[in-house]
Coordinates of C-alpha atoms and ligand atoms in Angstrom, one line a residue:
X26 CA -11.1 -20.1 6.0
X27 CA -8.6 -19.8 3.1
X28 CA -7.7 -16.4 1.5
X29 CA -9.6 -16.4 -1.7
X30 CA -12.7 -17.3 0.7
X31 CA -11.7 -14.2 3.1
X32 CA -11.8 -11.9 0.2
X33 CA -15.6 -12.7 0.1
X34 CA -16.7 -13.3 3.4
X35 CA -16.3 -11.8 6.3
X36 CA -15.9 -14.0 9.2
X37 CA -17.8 -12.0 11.7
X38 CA -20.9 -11.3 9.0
X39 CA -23.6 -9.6 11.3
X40 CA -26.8 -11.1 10.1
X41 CA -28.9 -8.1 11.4
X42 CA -26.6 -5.8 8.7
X43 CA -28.0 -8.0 6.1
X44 CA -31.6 -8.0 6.7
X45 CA -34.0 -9.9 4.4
X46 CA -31.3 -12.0 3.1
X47 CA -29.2 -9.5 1.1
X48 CA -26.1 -11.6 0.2
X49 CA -24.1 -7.8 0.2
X50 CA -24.2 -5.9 3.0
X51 CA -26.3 -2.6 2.5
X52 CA -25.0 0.8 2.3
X53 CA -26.2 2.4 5.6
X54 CA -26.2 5.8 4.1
X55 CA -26.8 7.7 7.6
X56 CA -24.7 9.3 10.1
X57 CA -26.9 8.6 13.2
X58 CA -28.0 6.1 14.9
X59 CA -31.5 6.2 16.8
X60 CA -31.3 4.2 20.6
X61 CA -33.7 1.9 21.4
X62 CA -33.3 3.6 24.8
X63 CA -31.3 5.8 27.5
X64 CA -28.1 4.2 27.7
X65 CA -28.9 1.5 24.8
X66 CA -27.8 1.4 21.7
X67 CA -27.9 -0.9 18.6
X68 CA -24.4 -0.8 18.5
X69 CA -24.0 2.0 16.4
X70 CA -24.1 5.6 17.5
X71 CA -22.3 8.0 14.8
X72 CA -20.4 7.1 11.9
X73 CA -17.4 8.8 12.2
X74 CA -16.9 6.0 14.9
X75 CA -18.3 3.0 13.2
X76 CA -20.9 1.9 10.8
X77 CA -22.0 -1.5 9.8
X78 CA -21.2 -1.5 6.1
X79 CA -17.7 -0.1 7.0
X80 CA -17.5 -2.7 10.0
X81 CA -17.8 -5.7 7.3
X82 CA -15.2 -4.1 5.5
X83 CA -12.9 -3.3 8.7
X84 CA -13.4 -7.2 9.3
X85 CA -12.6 -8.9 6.1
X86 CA -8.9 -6.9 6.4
X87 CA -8.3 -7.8 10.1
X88 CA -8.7 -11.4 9.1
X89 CA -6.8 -11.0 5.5
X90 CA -4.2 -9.4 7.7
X91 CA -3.8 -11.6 10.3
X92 CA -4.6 -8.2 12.8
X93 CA -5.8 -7.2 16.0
X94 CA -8.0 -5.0 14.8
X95 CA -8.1 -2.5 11.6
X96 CA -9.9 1.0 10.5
X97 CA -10.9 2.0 7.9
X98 CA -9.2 5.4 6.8
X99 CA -10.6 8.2 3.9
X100 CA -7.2 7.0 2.3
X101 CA -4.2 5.8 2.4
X102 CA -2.7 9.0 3.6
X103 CA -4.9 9.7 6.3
X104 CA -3.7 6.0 7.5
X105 CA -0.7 7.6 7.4
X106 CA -0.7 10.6 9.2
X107 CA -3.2 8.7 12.3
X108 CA -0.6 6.6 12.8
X109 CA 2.0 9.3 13.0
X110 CA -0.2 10.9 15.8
X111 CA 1.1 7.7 17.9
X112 CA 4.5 9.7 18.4
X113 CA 5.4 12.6 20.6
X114 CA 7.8 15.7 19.7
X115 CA 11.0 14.7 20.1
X116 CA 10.7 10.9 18.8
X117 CA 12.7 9.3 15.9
X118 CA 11.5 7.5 13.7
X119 CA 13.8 5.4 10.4
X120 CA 12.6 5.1 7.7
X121 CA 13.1 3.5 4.7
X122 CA 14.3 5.9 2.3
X123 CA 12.3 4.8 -1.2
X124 CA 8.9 4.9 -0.2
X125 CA 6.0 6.7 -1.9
X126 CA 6.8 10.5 -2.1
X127 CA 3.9 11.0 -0.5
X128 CA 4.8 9.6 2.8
X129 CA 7.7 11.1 2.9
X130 CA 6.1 14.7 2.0
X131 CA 4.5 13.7 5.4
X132 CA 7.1 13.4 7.3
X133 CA 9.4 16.1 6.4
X134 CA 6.6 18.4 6.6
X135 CA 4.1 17.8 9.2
X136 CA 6.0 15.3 11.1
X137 CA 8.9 17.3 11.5
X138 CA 6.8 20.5 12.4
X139 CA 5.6 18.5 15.3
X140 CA 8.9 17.9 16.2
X141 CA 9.3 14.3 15.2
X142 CA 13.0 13.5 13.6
X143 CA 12.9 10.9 10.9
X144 CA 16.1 9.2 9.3
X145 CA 16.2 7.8 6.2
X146 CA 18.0 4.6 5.4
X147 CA 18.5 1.8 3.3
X148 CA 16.4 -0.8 5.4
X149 CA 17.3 -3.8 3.2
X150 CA 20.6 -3.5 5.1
X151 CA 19.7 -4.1 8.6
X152 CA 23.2 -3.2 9.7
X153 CA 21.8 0.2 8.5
X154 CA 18.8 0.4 10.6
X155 CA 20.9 -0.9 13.8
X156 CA 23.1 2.4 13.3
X157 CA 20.3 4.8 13.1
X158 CA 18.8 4.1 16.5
X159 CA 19.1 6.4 19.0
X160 CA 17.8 6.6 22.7
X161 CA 14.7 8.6 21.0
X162 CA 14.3 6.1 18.2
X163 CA 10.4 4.9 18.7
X164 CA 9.7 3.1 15.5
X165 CA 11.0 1.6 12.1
X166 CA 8.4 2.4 9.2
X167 CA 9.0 0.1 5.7
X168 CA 7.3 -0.4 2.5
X169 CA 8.5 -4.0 0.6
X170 CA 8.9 -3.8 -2.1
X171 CA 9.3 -0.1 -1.8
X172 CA 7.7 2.3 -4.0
X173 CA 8.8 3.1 -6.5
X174 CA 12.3 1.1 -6.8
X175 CA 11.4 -2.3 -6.2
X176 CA 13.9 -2.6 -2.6
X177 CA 12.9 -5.7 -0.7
X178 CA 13.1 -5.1 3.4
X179 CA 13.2 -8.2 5.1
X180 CA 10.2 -7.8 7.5
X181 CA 11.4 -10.5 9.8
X182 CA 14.6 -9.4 10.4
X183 CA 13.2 -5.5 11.2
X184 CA 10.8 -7.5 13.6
X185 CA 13.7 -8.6 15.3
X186 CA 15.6 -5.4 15.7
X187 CA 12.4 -3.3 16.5
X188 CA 11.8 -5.9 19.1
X189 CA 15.2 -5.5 20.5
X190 CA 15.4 -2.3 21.1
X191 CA 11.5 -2.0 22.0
X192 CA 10.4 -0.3 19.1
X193 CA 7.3 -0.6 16.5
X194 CA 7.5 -1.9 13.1
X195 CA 5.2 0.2 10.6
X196 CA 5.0 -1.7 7.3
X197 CA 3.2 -0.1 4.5
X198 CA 1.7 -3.4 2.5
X199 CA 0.4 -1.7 -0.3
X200 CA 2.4 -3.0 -2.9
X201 CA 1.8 -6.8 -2.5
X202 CA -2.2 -6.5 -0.4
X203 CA -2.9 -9.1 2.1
X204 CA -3.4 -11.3 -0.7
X205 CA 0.7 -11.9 -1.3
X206 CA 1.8 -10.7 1.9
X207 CA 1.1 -10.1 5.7
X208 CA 3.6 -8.4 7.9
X209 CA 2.0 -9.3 11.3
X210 CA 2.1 -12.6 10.3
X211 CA 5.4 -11.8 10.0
X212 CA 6.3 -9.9 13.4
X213 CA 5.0 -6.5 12.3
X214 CA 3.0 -3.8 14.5
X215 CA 1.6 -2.1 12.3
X216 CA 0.4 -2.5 8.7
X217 CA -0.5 0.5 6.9
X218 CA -2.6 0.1 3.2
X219 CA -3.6 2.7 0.5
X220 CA -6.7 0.5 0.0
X221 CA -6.9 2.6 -2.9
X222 CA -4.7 0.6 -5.3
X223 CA -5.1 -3.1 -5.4
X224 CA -7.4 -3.5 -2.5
X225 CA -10.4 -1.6 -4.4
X226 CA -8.5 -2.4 -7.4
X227 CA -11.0 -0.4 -9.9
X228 CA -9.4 3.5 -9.6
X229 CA -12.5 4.7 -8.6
X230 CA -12.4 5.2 -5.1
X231 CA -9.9 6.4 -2.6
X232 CA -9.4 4.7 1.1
X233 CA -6.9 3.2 3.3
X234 CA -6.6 1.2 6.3
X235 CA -4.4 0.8 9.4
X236 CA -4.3 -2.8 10.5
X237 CA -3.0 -3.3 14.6
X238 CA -1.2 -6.2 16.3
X239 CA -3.2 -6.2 19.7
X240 CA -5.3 -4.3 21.8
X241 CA -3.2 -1.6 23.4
X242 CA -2.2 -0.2 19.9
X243 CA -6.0 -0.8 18.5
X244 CA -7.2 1.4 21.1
X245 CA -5.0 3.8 20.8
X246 CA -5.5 4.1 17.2
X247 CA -9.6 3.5 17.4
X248 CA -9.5 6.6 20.0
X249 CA -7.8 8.9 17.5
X250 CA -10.0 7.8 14.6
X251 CA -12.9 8.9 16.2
X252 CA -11.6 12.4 17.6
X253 CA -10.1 12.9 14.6
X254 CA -12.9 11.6 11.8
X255 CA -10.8 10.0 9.0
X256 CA -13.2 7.6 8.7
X257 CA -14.2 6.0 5.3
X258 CA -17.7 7.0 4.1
X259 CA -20.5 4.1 3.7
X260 CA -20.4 4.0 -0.2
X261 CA -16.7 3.6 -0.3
X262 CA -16.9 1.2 2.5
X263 CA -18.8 -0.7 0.1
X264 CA -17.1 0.0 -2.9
X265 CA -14.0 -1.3 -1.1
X266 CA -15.9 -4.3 0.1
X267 CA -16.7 -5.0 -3.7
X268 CA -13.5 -4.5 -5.3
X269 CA -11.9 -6.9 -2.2
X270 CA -14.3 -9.9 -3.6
X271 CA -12.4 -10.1 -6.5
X272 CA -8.6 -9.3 -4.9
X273 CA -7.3 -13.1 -5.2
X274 CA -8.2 -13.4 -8.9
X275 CA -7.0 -9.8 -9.9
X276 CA -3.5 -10.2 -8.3
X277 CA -3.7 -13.6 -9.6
X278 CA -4.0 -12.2 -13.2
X279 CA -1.6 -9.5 -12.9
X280 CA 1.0 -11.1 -11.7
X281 CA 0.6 -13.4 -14.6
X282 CA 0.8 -10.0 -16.5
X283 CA 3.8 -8.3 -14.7
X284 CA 5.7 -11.5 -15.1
X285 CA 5.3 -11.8 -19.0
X286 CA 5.9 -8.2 -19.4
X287 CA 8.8 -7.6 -17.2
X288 CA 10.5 -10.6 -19.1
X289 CA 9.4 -8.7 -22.6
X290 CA 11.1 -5.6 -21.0
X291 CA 14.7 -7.6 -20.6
X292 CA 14.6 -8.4 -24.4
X293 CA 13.8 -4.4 -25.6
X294 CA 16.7 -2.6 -26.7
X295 CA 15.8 0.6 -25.1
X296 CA 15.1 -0.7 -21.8
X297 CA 18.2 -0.8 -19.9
X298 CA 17.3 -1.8 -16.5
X299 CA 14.1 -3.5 -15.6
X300 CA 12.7 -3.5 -11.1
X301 CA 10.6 -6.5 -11.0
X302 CA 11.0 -8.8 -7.6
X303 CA 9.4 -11.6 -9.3
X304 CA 12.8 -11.6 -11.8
X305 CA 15.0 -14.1 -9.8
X306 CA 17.9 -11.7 -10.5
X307 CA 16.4 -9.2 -8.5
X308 CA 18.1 -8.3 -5.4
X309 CA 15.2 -9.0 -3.1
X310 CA 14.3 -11.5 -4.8
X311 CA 15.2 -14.8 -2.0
X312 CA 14.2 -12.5 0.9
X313 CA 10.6 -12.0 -0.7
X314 CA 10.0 -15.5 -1.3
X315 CA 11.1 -16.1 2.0
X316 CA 7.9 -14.0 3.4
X317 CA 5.3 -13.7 0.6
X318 CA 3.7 -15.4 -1.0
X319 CA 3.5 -13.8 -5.0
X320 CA 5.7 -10.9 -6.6
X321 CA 3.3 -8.5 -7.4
X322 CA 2.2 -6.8 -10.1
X323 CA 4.2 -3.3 -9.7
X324 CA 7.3 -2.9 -12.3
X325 CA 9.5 -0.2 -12.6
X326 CA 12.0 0.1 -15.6
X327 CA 14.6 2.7 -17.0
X328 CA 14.9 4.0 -20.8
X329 CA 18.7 4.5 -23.0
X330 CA 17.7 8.6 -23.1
X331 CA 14.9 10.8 -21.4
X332 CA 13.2 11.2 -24.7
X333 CA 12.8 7.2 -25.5
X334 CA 11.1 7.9 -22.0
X335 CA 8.9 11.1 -22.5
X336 CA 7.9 9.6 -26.1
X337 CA 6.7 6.5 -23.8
X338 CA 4.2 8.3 -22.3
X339 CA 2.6 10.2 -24.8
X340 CA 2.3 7.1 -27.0
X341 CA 1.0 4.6 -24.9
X342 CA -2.6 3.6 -26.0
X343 CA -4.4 0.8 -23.9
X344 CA -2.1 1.8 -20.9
X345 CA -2.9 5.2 -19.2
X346 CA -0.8 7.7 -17.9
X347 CA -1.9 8.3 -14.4
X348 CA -1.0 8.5 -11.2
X349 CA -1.6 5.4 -9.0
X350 CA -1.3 1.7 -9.1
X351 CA -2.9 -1.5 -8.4
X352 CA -6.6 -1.2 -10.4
X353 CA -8.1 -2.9 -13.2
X354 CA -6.3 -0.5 -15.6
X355 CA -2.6 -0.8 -16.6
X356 CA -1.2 2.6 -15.4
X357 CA 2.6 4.3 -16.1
X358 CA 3.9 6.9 -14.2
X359 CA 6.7 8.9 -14.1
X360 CA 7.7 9.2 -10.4
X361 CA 10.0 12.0 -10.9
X362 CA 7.2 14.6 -11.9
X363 CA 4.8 12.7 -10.4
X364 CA 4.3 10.5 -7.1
X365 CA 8.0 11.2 -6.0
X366 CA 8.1 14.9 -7.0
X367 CA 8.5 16.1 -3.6
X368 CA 11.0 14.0 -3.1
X369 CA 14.6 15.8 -2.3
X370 CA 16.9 15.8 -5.7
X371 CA 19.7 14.3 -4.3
X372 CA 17.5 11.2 -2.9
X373 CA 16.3 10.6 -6.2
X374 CA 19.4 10.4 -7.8
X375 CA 20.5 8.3 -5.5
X376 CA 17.7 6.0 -6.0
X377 CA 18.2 6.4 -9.4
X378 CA 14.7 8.0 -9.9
X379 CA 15.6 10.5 -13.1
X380 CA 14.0 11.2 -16.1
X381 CA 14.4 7.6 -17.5
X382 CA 12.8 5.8 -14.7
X383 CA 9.4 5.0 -15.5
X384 CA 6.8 3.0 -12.8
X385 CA 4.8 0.3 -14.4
X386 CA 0.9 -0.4 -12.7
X387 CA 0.3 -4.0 -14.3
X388 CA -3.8 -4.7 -15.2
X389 CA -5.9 -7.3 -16.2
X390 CA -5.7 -6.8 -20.0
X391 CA -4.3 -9.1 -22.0
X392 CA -0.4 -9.3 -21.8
X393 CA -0.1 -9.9 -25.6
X394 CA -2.3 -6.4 -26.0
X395 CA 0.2 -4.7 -22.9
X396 CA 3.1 -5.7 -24.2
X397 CA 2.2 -4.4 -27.9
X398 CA 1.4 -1.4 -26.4
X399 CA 4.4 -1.3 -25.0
X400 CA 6.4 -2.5 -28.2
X401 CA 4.5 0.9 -30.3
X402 CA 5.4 3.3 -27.4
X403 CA 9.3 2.3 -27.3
X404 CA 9.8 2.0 -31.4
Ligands
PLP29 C1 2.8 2.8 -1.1 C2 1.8 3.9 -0.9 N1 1.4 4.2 0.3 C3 0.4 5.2 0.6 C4 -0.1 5.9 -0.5 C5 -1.2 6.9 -0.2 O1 -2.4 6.4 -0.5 P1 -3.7 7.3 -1.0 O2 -3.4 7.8 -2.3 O3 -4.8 6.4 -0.9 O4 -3.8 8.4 0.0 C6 0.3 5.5 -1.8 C7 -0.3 6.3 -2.9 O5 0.2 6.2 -4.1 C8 1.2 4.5 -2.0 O6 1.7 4.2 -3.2

């Protein structure tokens, strides 16, 4: 089956889930499961370890993704901290070093309580990844693009080095959804999603998902999801579900969107740098053609002076400010008081995440009635 068919249907549809013909799967708003018998089942026991509307879901992402196997997490975070479980104290892990503050709040926190050491780097260098390793090294862990600078990782490339050195590769797809891009396709472990964003797509429902290569990593992974109970709920299982349906023709749209606006952005005055990967004077641009298949719809952009920025925000109309990305909704952020916060000072300078830097969540509106919007805020 091809993509846009994927996003609809799930492969493995279990006809008994859909009893009396419903063409969606029903909410199985329970957390037990009665046995037909002493050790029978229906298949289902509890639902922190599986249940049939979130099993449809799990299913449509394995074979979006290309995976093993995938879970469905209570967000993207909780995707990410399960599959920081998978290393011991005293493991390394690199990083990239732009990735959503968030993750790295994670890691420099809780990771490093539990005695994992993490290294930041620029992984679109790979020369820079290759240095980093160390006889404790157990993993490389990337977002492409990279949230919220734009940086482009070549996910092949890291496939080979992690394989060299007999590590895991940890991509965090977010950004692009299986729809533009999938990283086991690609040579990846590991793909992490904040199903949150474009995934669901309407910013009204968290979740999250970890996607696995093969079985050894599925299991280990399935084991701690139960003992642990991250699990997505059944109504957000199925508000995932529904939001997926419609993933090829909203990413579709906004990239349409993101395109339009980004080259709007290059022509404003007060704009003086614009992070789009679908610009072909982007950096990453070659290397993301090279392994997915669309740009995106997430644009970052710097202001002449903080104030041009700060006015920005409180004069936006159609476009909210919010934190998040990837729904219906156009969304700005500002990353420095925002998603990147925690994010040490000298890191976001470096990145060049200031008080100018604004992140750009492209919707399904009308470009003409974005880009207006837009045109008001920066005058
Ligand atoms: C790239 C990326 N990964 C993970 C997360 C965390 O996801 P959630 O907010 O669903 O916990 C986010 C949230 O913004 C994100 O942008």
């Amino acid at each position: 089956m091809n993509i846009e068919t994927l996003c609809v249907h799930s492969p493995k549809e279990d006809k008994n889930a859909h009893a009396y013909g419903a063409v969606s799967v029903p909410i199985f708003q329970t957390a037990t499961f009665s046995h037909p018998g002493v050790g029978d089942t229906t298949g289902y026991d509890y639902s922190r370890q599986s249940n049939p509307t979130r099993t449809e879901l799990e299913d449509c992402i394995t074979a979006l993704e290309n995976a093993y196997d995938t879970v469905a997490t209570s967000t993207g975070m909780a995707a990410c901290l399960l599959v920081l479980e998978l290393f011991n104290p005293g493991d390394h892990i690199i990083s990239q070093e732009d990735i959503y503050g968030g993750s790295t709040r994670l890691f420099s926190t809780l990771g490093v309580e539990r005695g994992r050491t993490f290294s930041y780097v620029d992984t679109t260098v790979a020369k820079n990844v290759i240095n980093a390793i160390n006889e404790n090294t157990k993993a490389i862990f990337i977002e492409t693009p990279s949230n919220p600078t734009m940086l482009v990782t070549d996910i092949r490339e890291m496939s080979r080095i992690a394989k060299e050195h007999n590590l895991l590769l940890i991509v965090d797809n977010t950004f692009l959804s299986p729809y533009f891009q999938n990283p086991i396709s690609l040579g990846a472990d590991i793909v992490i999603h904040s199903a949150t964003k474009y995934i669901a797509g309407h910013n009204d429902t968290l979740a999250g998902f970890i996607c696995t290569a093969n079985e050894e990593l599925a299991e280990k992974i399935r084991f701690m999801y139960k003992t642990v109970g991250v699990s997505l709920a059944p109504f957000d299982s199925f508000l995932t579900l529904r939001g997926l349906k419609t993933l090829a023709i909203r990413m579709d749209r906004i990239q349409e969107n993101a395109i339009k606006i980004a080259n709007y952005l290059k022509t404003n005055k007060k704009i003086t740098n614009v992070y789009y990967v679908g610009l072909p004077e982007h950096p990453g641009y070659e290397v993301n053609l090279s392994q997915a298949r669309g740009f995106g719809g997430m644009i970052s952009f710097t202001t002449d002076t903080a104030q041009t920025a700060k006015e920005a925000f409180e004069k936006i109309k159609i476009i909210k400010y919010a934190e998040s990305l990837g729904g219906v909704e156009s969304l700005i952020t500002f990353p420095m008081y925002q998603t990147h916060a925690d994010v040490p000072v000298e890191v976001r300078e470096r990145l060049g995440i200031t008080d100018k830097f604004i992140r750009f969540s492209v919707g399904i509106e009308n470009a003409d009635d974005l880009i207006k919007d837009l045109e008001r805020a920066l005058s």
